[in-house]
Structures are given as C-alpha cells and as structure tokens.
Amino acid sequence: ATDDGQTATELTLELKAPTTFSVFGLSEQIALGQRIDEFAVDIWKDGAWTTWAKGTAVGPHVLLRKEAVTTSKVRLRILKASACPCLCKLGLYLGA
C-alpha cells in the first residue's frame, strides 16, 4: 500500500536470476475496494525499461498474457488510482 493521497507509484522487482514469463498477475486487497484504474508493466531490456503490457481495472485479480520474455527486472507502474493502491498479490508465470 502507498501512503494516503498517493495514487501514482511504482514497484520494481529485481529478480535473483533472469526469469522467463508470459503472464503477469496482480490482485488488489479487494476488501478495501477497487482502486487501481490504470497500470503498466515494464521489463528491463538492453539496459533500459520497455513497456511489456498495460492494463486497466485490477480488482480481485487480473492476468495479462503476452509473448514470453526473459528479464532480470520487472517494474509495475500504477498510473491512475481512485485512492491509494493496496496490492495483495503479484505473480510472474510462464503459460502455454
């Protein structure tokens, strides 16, 4: 969660080793209501951030499926929220 009043933020995951994924999962603490309205997922590629996917409402759970990528860093950017974001789960998965 962010501080009250902070509705745009980012979270960077530095992975222990390069990781391949094709599905990004995100869940809000839904007991507090749906808060996130717009977000982006970036990957670290060739020494710079590249947007891998964008999404809107998260709610209890959202999955973004795209082409598989391998990276050592993933960044979640909350671009717009109606109240301070409160996440309860984030996952990287390799789907078929």
Coordinates of C-alpha atoms in Angstrom, one line a residue:
A1 CA 0.0 0.0 0.0
T2 CA 1.1 3.6 -0.5
D3 CA 0.5 6.5 1.8
D4 CA -2.9 8.1 1.8
G5 CA -3.3 10.5 -1.1
Q6 CA -0.5 8.9 -3.2
T7 CA -2.3 7.4 -6.2
A8 CA 0.5 7.1 -8.7
T9 CA 3.5 4.9 -7.7
E10 CA 5.9 2.2 -9.0
L11 CA 7.3 -1.0 -7.7
T12 CA 10.5 -2.6 -9.1
L13 CA 11.3 -6.3 -8.7
E14 CA 14.9 -7.2 -9.1
L15 CA 14.9 -11.0 -9.7
K16 CA 17.6 -13.3 -8.4
A17 CA 18.3 -14.6 -12.0
P18 CA 16.9 -13.9 -15.4
T19 CA 13.4 -15.1 -15.5
T20 CA 11.1 -16.0 -18.4
F21 CA 7.4 -15.2 -18.1
S22 CA 4.4 -14.7 -20.4
V23 CA 1.7 -14.0 -17.8
F24 CA 1.6 -11.2 -15.2
G25 CA -0.9 -11.5 -12.4
L26 CA -2.0 -8.7 -10.0
S27 CA -4.5 -8.6 -7.2
E28 CA -5.8 -5.7 -5.0
Q29 CA -6.8 -6.0 -1.4
I30 CA -10.4 -6.0 -2.6
A31 CA -11.9 -5.6 0.9
L32 CA -10.8 -2.0 0.6
G33 CA -12.5 -1.7 -2.8
Q34 CA -11.2 -1.5 -6.3
R35 CA -8.7 1.4 -6.5
I36 CA -6.4 0.9 -9.5
D37 CA -7.7 2.4 -12.8
E38 CA -4.6 2.2 -15.0
F39 CA -1.2 0.5 -14.8
A40 CA 1.7 -0.6 -16.8
V41 CA 4.2 -3.5 -16.6
D42 CA 7.8 -2.8 -17.8
I43 CA 10.7 -5.1 -18.3
W44 CA 14.4 -4.3 -18.3
K45 CA 15.8 -5.0 -21.7
D46 CA 19.1 -3.9 -23.2
G47 CA 19.9 -1.5 -20.3
A48 CA 16.5 0.3 -20.4
W49 CA 12.9 0.0 -19.4
T50 CA 10.5 -1.3 -22.1
T51 CA 6.7 -1.4 -21.6
W52 CA 5.6 -5.0 -21.9
A53 CA 1.8 -4.5 -21.2
K54 CA -0.7 -2.0 -20.0
G55 CA -4.0 -2.6 -18.1
T56 CA -6.9 -1.0 -16.5
A57 CA -9.0 -2.1 -13.5
V58 CA -7.4 -4.8 -11.4
G59 CA -10.0 -5.7 -8.8
P60 CA -9.7 -9.1 -7.1
H61 CA -7.4 -10.4 -9.8
V62 CA -6.2 -9.6 -13.3
L63 CA -4.0 -11.6 -15.7
L64 CA -2.1 -10.1 -18.6
R65 CA -0.9 -12.6 -21.2
K66 CA 1.6 -11.6 -23.9
E67 CA 4.6 -13.1 -25.7
A68 CA 7.2 -14.7 -23.4
V69 CA 10.1 -12.5 -22.3
T70 CA 13.2 -13.1 -20.2
T71 CA 14.4 -10.3 -17.9
S72 CA 16.2 -9.6 -14.6
K73 CA 13.9 -6.8 -13.6
V74 CA 10.1 -6.1 -13.7
R75 CA 8.5 -2.8 -12.9
L76 CA 4.9 -2.2 -12.1
R77 CA 3.7 1.4 -12.6
I78 CA 0.4 2.5 -11.1
L79 CA -0.6 5.3 -13.4
K80 CA -4.0 6.2 -12.1
A81 CA -6.0 5.2 -9.0
S82 CA -9.1 6.5 -7.2
A83 CA -7.4 6.0 -3.8
C84 CA -4.0 4.8 -2.5
P85 CA -3.3 1.4 -4.2
C86 CA -3.2 -1.6 -1.9
L87 CA -1.9 -4.8 -3.6
C88 CA -2.1 -8.2 -2.0
K89 CA -0.6 -10.4 -4.8
L90 CA 1.7 -10.1 -7.8
G91 CA 3.0 -13.0 -9.8
L92 CA 5.0 -13.9 -12.9
Y93 CA 4.0 -17.1 -14.7
L94 CA 5.0 -19.0 -17.8
G95 CA 1.9 -20.0 -19.7
A96 CA 1.5 -22.5 -22.5

